[in-house]
PDB file of C-alpha atoms in Angstrom:
ATOM      1  CA  UNK A 746      11.345   6.516  -1.469  1.00 58.00           C
ATOM      2  CA  UNK A 747      14.724   7.280  -0.366  1.00 67.00           C
ATOM      3  CA  UNK A 748      15.175   6.191   3.677  1.00 88.00           C
ATOM      4  CA  UNK A 749      13.634   9.457   5.390  1.00 93.00           C
ATOM      5  CA  UNK A 750      11.315  11.071   7.023  1.00 93.00           C
ATOM      6  CA  UNK A 751      10.545  13.789   9.505  1.00 91.00           C
ATOM      7  CA  UNK A 752       8.492  14.085  12.315  1.00 90.00           C
ATOM      8  CA  UNK A 753       7.436  17.189  14.033  1.00 86.00           C
ATOM      9  CA  UNK A 754       6.878  17.335  17.801  1.00 79.00           C
ATOM     10  CA  UNK A 755       5.255  21.311  17.379  1.00 78.00           C
ATOM     11  CA  UNK A 756       2.231  19.325  15.459  1.00 80.00           C
ATOM     12  CA  UNK A 757       0.021  17.847  18.475  1.00 81.00           C
ATOM     13  CA  UNK A 758      -1.055  15.188  16.920  1.00 84.00           C
ATOM     14  CA  UNK A 759       2.162  14.067  16.022  1.00 84.00           C
ATOM     15  CA  UNK A 760       2.935  15.010  20.049  1.00 78.00           C
ATOM     16  CA  UNK A 761       0.458  13.175  21.221  1.00 84.00           C
ATOM     17  CA  UNK A 762       1.449  10.048  19.353  1.00 82.00           C
ATOM     18  CA  UNK A 763       5.208  10.616  20.045  1.00 79.00           C
ATOM     19  CA  UNK A 764       3.761  10.685  24.570  1.00 77.00           C
ATOM     20  CA  UNK A 765       2.306   8.115  24.201  1.00 75.00           C
ATOM     21  CA  UNK A 766       4.691   5.606  23.229  1.00 76.00           C
ATOM     22  CA  UNK A 767       7.267   7.046  24.979  1.00 69.00           C
ATOM     23  CA  UNK A 768       6.031   6.213  27.984  1.00 65.00           C
ATOM     24  CA  UNK A 769       7.221   1.674  27.220  1.00 62.00           C
ATOM     25  CA  UNK A 770      10.226   2.800  25.248  1.00 67.00           C
ATOM     26  CA  UNK A 771      13.171   6.287  24.015  1.00 63.00           C
ATOM     27  CA  UNK A 772      11.698   7.649  20.534  1.00 68.00           C
ATOM     28  CA  UNK A 773      12.894  10.586  19.191  1.00 62.00           C
ATOM     29  CA  UNK A 774      11.063  12.613  17.070  1.00 72.00           C
ATOM     30  CA  UNK A 775      13.349  14.282  14.119  1.00 87.00           C
ATOM     31  CA  UNK A 776      14.446  12.930  11.146  1.00 92.00           C
ATOM     32  CA  UNK A 777      13.949   9.273  11.062  1.00 93.00           C
ATOM     33  CA  UNK A 778      16.308   6.599   9.367  1.00 93.00           C
ATOM     34  CA  UNK A 779      16.128   3.639   8.647  1.00 95.00           C
ATOM     35  CA  UNK A 780      16.321   1.168  11.687  1.00 94.00           C
ATOM     36  CA  UNK A 781      15.293   3.970  13.763  1.00 93.00           C
ATOM     37  CA  UNK A 782      12.559   3.021  16.195  1.00 92.00           C
ATOM     38  CA  UNK A 783       9.604   5.110  15.393  1.00 92.00           C
ATOM     39  CA  UNK A 784       5.994   4.890  16.055  1.00 93.00           C
ATOM     40  CA  UNK A 785       3.849   3.222  14.014  1.00 95.00           C
ATOM     41  CA  UNK A 786      -0.226   2.446  14.504  1.00 95.00           C
ATOM     42  CA  UNK A 787       0.256  -1.441  14.071  1.00 96.00           C
ATOM     43  CA  UNK A 788      -2.553  -3.884  12.981  1.00 96.00           C
ATOM     44  CA  UNK A 789      -4.463  -3.993  15.962  1.00 95.00           C
ATOM     45  CA  UNK A 790      -5.022  -0.225  15.206  1.00 93.00           C
ATOM     46  CA  UNK A 791      -2.698   0.331  18.913  1.00 93.00           C
ATOM     47  CA  UNK A 792       0.447   3.045  18.581  1.00 92.00           C
ATOM     48  CA  UNK A 793       4.191   1.490  19.427  1.00 92.00           C
ATOM     49  CA  UNK A 794       6.570   1.448  17.972  1.00 93.00           C
ATOM     50  CA  UNK A 795       8.837  -0.465  15.677  1.00 94.00           C
ATOM     51  CA  UNK A 796      11.548  -1.274  14.503  1.00 95.00           C
ATOM     52  CA  UNK A 797      12.097  -0.054  10.368  1.00 96.00           C
ATOM     53  CA  UNK A 798      12.873  -2.278   7.951  1.00 97.00           C
ATOM     54  CA  UNK A 799      13.034  -5.832   8.015  1.00 97.00           C
ATOM     55  CA  UNK A 800      15.836  -7.474   7.949  1.00 95.00           C
ATOM     56  CA  UNK A 801      17.090  -9.537   5.523  1.00 93.00           C
ATOM     57  CA  UNK A 802      17.374 -13.029   5.509  1.00 86.00           C
ATOM     58  CA  UNK A 803      21.705 -13.410   4.890  1.00 87.00           C
ATOM     59  CA  UNK A 804      21.050 -10.988   7.829  1.00 82.00           C
ATOM     60  CA  UNK A 805      23.125  -8.593   6.191  1.00 90.00           C
ATOM     61  CA  UNK A 806      21.167  -5.098   6.410  1.00 93.00           C
ATOM     62  CA  UNK A 807      16.890  -4.480   5.601  1.00 95.00           C
ATOM     63  CA  UNK A 808      14.645  -3.599   3.155  1.00 97.00           C
ATOM     64  CA  UNK A 809      13.307  -0.094   4.320  1.00 97.00           C
ATOM     65  CA  UNK A 810      10.564  -0.208   1.201  1.00 97.00           C
ATOM     66  CA  UNK A 811       8.354  -3.118  -0.336  1.00 96.00           C
ATOM     67  CA  UNK A 812       7.083  -2.108  -4.167  1.00 95.00           C
ATOM     68  CA  UNK A 813       2.492  -2.302  -3.366  1.00 94.00           C
ATOM     69  CA  UNK A 814       2.312  -3.383  -6.504  1.00 94.00           C
ATOM     70  CA  UNK A 815       4.048  -6.790  -6.072  1.00 95.00           C
ATOM     71  CA  UNK A 816       4.284  -7.070  -2.433  1.00 95.00           C
ATOM     72  CA  UNK A 817       0.805  -8.920  -1.923  1.00 94.00           C
ATOM     73  CA  UNK A 818       3.115 -11.926  -4.258  1.00 95.00           C
ATOM     74  CA  UNK A 819       6.136 -11.338  -2.760  1.00 96.00           C
ATOM     75  CA  UNK A 820       7.562 -14.638  -0.196  1.00 95.00           C
ATOM     76  CA  UNK A 821       8.273 -11.635   2.693  1.00 96.00           C
ATOM     77  CA  UNK A 822       5.273  -8.768   2.497  1.00 97.00           C
ATOM     78  CA  UNK A 823       2.999 -11.984   1.520  1.00 95.00           C
ATOM     79  CA  UNK A 824       1.710 -12.593   4.683  1.00 96.00           C
ATOM     80  CA  UNK A 825       2.639  -9.214   6.477  1.00 97.00           C
ATOM     81  CA  UNK A 826       0.188  -7.745   3.823  1.00 96.00           C
ATOM     82  CA  UNK A 827      -2.181 -10.523   5.070  1.00 95.00           C
ATOM     83  CA  UNK A 828      -2.349  -9.500   8.616  1.00 95.00           C
ATOM     84  CA  UNK A 829       0.354  -7.105   8.968  1.00 97.00           C
ATOM     85  CA  UNK A 830      -0.094  -3.766   7.466  1.00 97.00           C
ATOM     86  CA  UNK A 831      -0.344  -0.885   9.201  1.00 98.00           C
ATOM     87  CA  UNK A 832       0.068   2.759   8.873  1.00 97.00           C
ATOM     88  CA  UNK A 833       3.474   5.134  10.282  1.00 97.00           C
ATOM     89  CA  UNK A 834       3.103   8.725  10.764  1.00 95.00           C
ATOM     90  CA  UNK A 835       4.959  11.173  10.184  1.00 94.00           C
ATOM     91  CA  UNK A 836       5.538  15.150   9.378  1.00 93.00           C
ATOM     92  CA  UNK A 837       6.570  14.876   5.807  1.00 92.00           C
ATOM     93  CA  UNK A 838       8.715  12.385   4.169  1.00 93.00           C
ATOM     94  CA  UNK A 839      12.024  13.376   1.794  1.00 93.00           C
ATOM     95  CA  UNK A 840      13.462  12.700  -1.497  1.00 90.00           C
ATOM     96  CA  UNK A 841      15.775  13.291  -3.359  1.00 89.00           C
ATOM     97  CA  UNK A 842      17.156  14.831  -7.092  1.00 87.00           C
ATOM     98  CA  UNK A 843      20.354  14.323  -8.761  1.00 85.00           C
ATOM     99  CA  UNK A 844      22.051  17.214  -9.810  1.00 88.00           C
ATOM    100  CA  UNK A 845      25.524  16.327 -11.389  1.00 90.00           C
ATOM    101  CA  UNK A 846      27.087  14.839  -8.349  1.00 93.00           C
ATOM    102  CA  UNK A 847      25.245  16.776  -5.593  1.00 92.00           C
ATOM    103  CA  UNK A 848      22.344  16.103  -4.275  1.00 89.00           C
ATOM    104  CA  UNK A 849      19.244  18.239  -3.451  1.00 89.00           C
ATOM    105  CA  UNK A 850      17.330  17.736  -0.673  1.00 90.00           C
ATOM    106  CA  UNK A 851      13.181  17.454  -1.135  1.00 90.00           C
ATOM    107  CA  UNK A 852      10.633  17.697   1.795  1.00 90.00           C
ATOM    108  CA  UNK A 853       7.304  16.690   0.487  1.00 89.00           C
ATOM    109  CA  UNK A 854       3.507  16.999   3.316  1.00 89.00           C
ATOM    110  CA  UNK A 855      -0.101  16.827   3.401  1.00 85.00           C
ATOM    111  CA  UNK A 856      -1.142  20.607   0.832  1.00 81.00           C
ATOM    112  CA  UNK A 857      -3.000  20.892   4.542  1.00 83.00           C
ATOM    113  CA  UNK A 858       0.025  20.491   7.302  1.00 84.00           C
ATOM    114  CA  UNK A 859      -1.418  17.511   8.995  1.00 87.00           C
ATOM    115  CA  UNK A 860       0.455  14.416   8.692  1.00 91.00           C
ATOM    116  CA  UNK A 861       1.078  11.797   6.926  1.00 92.00           C
ATOM    117  CA  UNK A 862       0.109   8.180   6.772  1.00 94.00           C
ATOM    118  CA  UNK A 863       2.649   5.681   4.934  1.00 96.00           C
ATOM    119  CA  UNK A 864       1.127   2.520   4.107  1.00 96.00           C
ATOM    120  CA  UNK A 865       3.143   0.095   5.754  1.00 97.00           C
ATOM    121  CA  UNK A 866       3.345  -4.058   6.719  1.00 98.00           C
ATOM    122  CA  UNK A 867       4.706  -5.643   9.558  1.00 98.00           C
ATOM    123  CA  UNK A 868       6.228  -8.325  11.290  1.00 98.00           C
ATOM    124  CA  UNK A 869       7.194  -9.654  14.332  1.00 96.00           C
ATOM    125  CA  UNK A 870      10.402 -11.743  15.299  1.00 94.00           C
ATOM    126  CA  UNK A 871       8.959 -14.624  17.990  1.00 92.00           C
ATOM    127  CA  UNK A 872      12.316 -15.303  18.878  1.00 92.00           C
ATOM    128  CA  UNK A 873      13.608 -11.421  19.823  1.00 93.00           C
ATOM    129  CA  UNK A 874      10.233  -9.967  19.919  1.00 93.00           C
ATOM    130  CA  UNK A 875      10.946  -7.070  17.809  1.00 94.00           C
ATOM    131  CA  UNK A 876       8.480  -5.967  15.776  1.00 96.00           C
ATOM    132  CA  UNK A 877       9.514  -3.995  12.617  1.00 98.00           C
ATOM    133  CA  UNK A 878       7.912  -2.791   9.869  1.00 98.00           C
ATOM    134  CA  UNK A 879       8.236  -1.385   6.089  1.00 98.00           C
ATOM    135  CA  UNK A 880       6.932   1.394   3.511  1.00 97.00           C
ATOM    136  CA  UNK A 881       4.566   0.655   0.871  1.00 96.00           C
ATOM    137  CA  UNK A 882       5.660   2.305  -2.429  1.00 95.00           C
ATOM    138  CA  UNK A 883       3.863   3.022  -5.101  1.00 93.00           C
ATOM    139  CA  UNK A 884       5.270   4.889  -8.490  1.00 91.00           C
ATOM    140  CA  UNK A 885       5.485   8.575  -9.091  1.00 88.00           C
ATOM    141  CA  UNK A 886       2.996  11.018  -8.835  1.00 84.00           C
ATOM    142  CA  UNK A 887       3.823  13.390 -12.421  1.00 80.00           C
ATOM    143  CA  UNK A 888       4.539  16.410 -10.285  1.00 79.00           C
ATOM    144  CA  UNK A 889       7.011  15.111  -8.417  1.00 83.00           C
ATOM    145  CA  UNK A 890       9.359  11.726 -10.438  1.00 84.00           C
ATOM    146  CA  UNK A 891      11.746  13.778 -11.786  1.00 84.00           C
ATOM    147  CA  UNK A 892      13.143  13.993  -8.289  1.00 88.00           C
ATOM    148  CA  UNK A 893      12.866  10.387  -7.798  1.00 85.00           C
ATOM    149  CA  UNK A 894       9.906   7.630  -9.440  1.00 88.00           C
ATOM    150  CA  UNK A 895       9.207   6.320  -6.902  1.00 91.00           C
ATOM    151  CA  UNK A 896       6.845   7.751  -3.432  1.00 92.00           C
ATOM    152  CA  UNK A 897       5.467   6.285  -0.507  1.00 94.00           C
ATOM    153  CA  UNK A 898       1.693   5.059  -0.605  1.00 94.00           C
ATOM    154  CA  UNK A 899      -0.049   7.717   1.221  1.00 92.00           C
ATOM    155  CA  UNK A 900      -3.442   6.799   3.132  1.00 92.00           C
ATOM    156  CA  UNK A 901      -6.462   9.606   4.058  1.00 89.00           C
ATOM    157  CA  UNK A 902      -7.101   9.661   7.625  1.00 90.00           C
ATOM    158  CA  UNK A 903     -10.936   8.770   5.975  1.00 91.00           C
ATOM    159  CA  UNK A 904      -9.807   4.857   4.610  1.00 92.00           C
ATOM    160  CA  UNK A 905      -7.032   3.475   7.578  1.00 95.00           C
ATOM    161  CA  UNK A 906      -9.465   1.289   8.970  1.00 96.00           C
ATOM    162  CA  UNK A 907     -10.529  -0.244   5.839  1.00 95.00           C
ATOM    163  CA  UNK A 908      -6.373  -0.518   5.479  1.00 96.00           C
ATOM    164  CA  UNK A 909      -5.964  -2.092   8.669  1.00 97.00           C
ATOM    165  CA  UNK A 910      -9.212  -4.029   9.190  1.00 96.00           C
ATOM    166  CA  UNK A 911     -10.947  -4.158   5.066  1.00 93.00           C
ATOM    167  CA  UNK A 912     -10.464  -7.359   3.557  1.00 91.00           C
ATOM    168  CA  UNK A 913      -9.980  -6.136   0.238  1.00 92.00           C
ATOM    169  CA  UNK A 914      -7.309  -4.323   1.155  1.00 91.00           C
ATOM    170  CA  UNK A 915      -5.467  -3.850  -2.766  1.00 90.00           C
ATOM    171  CA  UNK A 916      -8.369  -1.932  -4.121  1.00 90.00           C
ATOM    172  CA  UNK A 917      -7.941   0.128  -0.738  1.00 90.00           C
ATOM    173  CA  UNK A 918      -4.604   0.847  -0.718  1.00 87.00           C
ATOM    174  CA  UNK A 919      -5.034   1.670  -5.154  1.00 85.00           C
ATOM    175  CA  UNK A 920      -8.456   3.877  -4.249  1.00 84.00           C
ATOM    176  CA  UNK A 921      -5.812   5.633  -2.580  1.00 81.00           C
ATOM    177  CA  UNK A 922      -3.355   6.355  -4.371  1.00 79.00           C
ATOM    178  CA  UNK A 923      -4.855   9.222  -6.577  1.00 68.00           C
ATOM    179  CA  UNK A 924      -6.563  10.967  -4.118  1.00 66.00           C
ATOM    180  CA  UNK A 925      -3.782  13.007  -2.411  1.00 56.00           C
ATOM    181  CA  UNK A 926      -1.855  16.214  -2.652  1.00 54.00           C
ATOM    182  CA  UNK A 927       1.140  17.095  -2.114  1.00 55.00           C
ATOM    183  CA  UNK A 928       3.004  20.403  -1.373  1.00 53.00           C
ATOM    184  CA  UNK A 929       7.007  21.226  -1.611  1.00 48.00           C
ATOM    185  CA  UNK A 930       8.648  22.857   1.904  1.00 47.00           C
TER     186      UNK A 930
END
C-alpha cells in the first residue's frame, strides 16, 4: 500500500463514524494522508482518532505500514501486535501504477461498496498521550499485482472481534487474506 486512502462522507456507516469522533477532535473526511488524524476502531473496540504513522526511532519521519508476514516478530511492531490490534475504516484505498514517467492512480474498494476495514496496529506514546497506527500489508492479490506488489490486509466484519480480541491474530489475518474481493474504481 502506497500510503493513501479515502473516507467517503456520503456513506452512512462512515458518516456515523466521523460524527462520533468529531465530537472530541477536529477530523476531516476525504483523502487521508500519512500523519493525518483519522478514525480507528481501537483495540478496546471503540471508535477513536489516531495519527497515521509510528514515529521512527531517530525522530525523522514515520513508518506507515507493517508487513503482515513479519510484524509479530519485529521489535517496533511486536508489542502492538499483541495488545494494539486495530481496524482502519475507509471507502477505498489507492495504489499507483508506474507507466514510464507517469503514475496512474487506482482506487480499490469492496465490490459491494461497503467500507473497507484495514487491519492495523496501534500504540500510544506514554509521554505525550498521542496514539498512532500503522496499516498491515500483505503481498498483492494476483489481479492487482501489476500495479503494486503490496496491498493492505482487509478484514471482513465477521472476523473483526477475532482480530481485536482473539488469541490467534495470525490465523485470523491469514484466513481473511484469501476471502476479500476487490473492484477497481
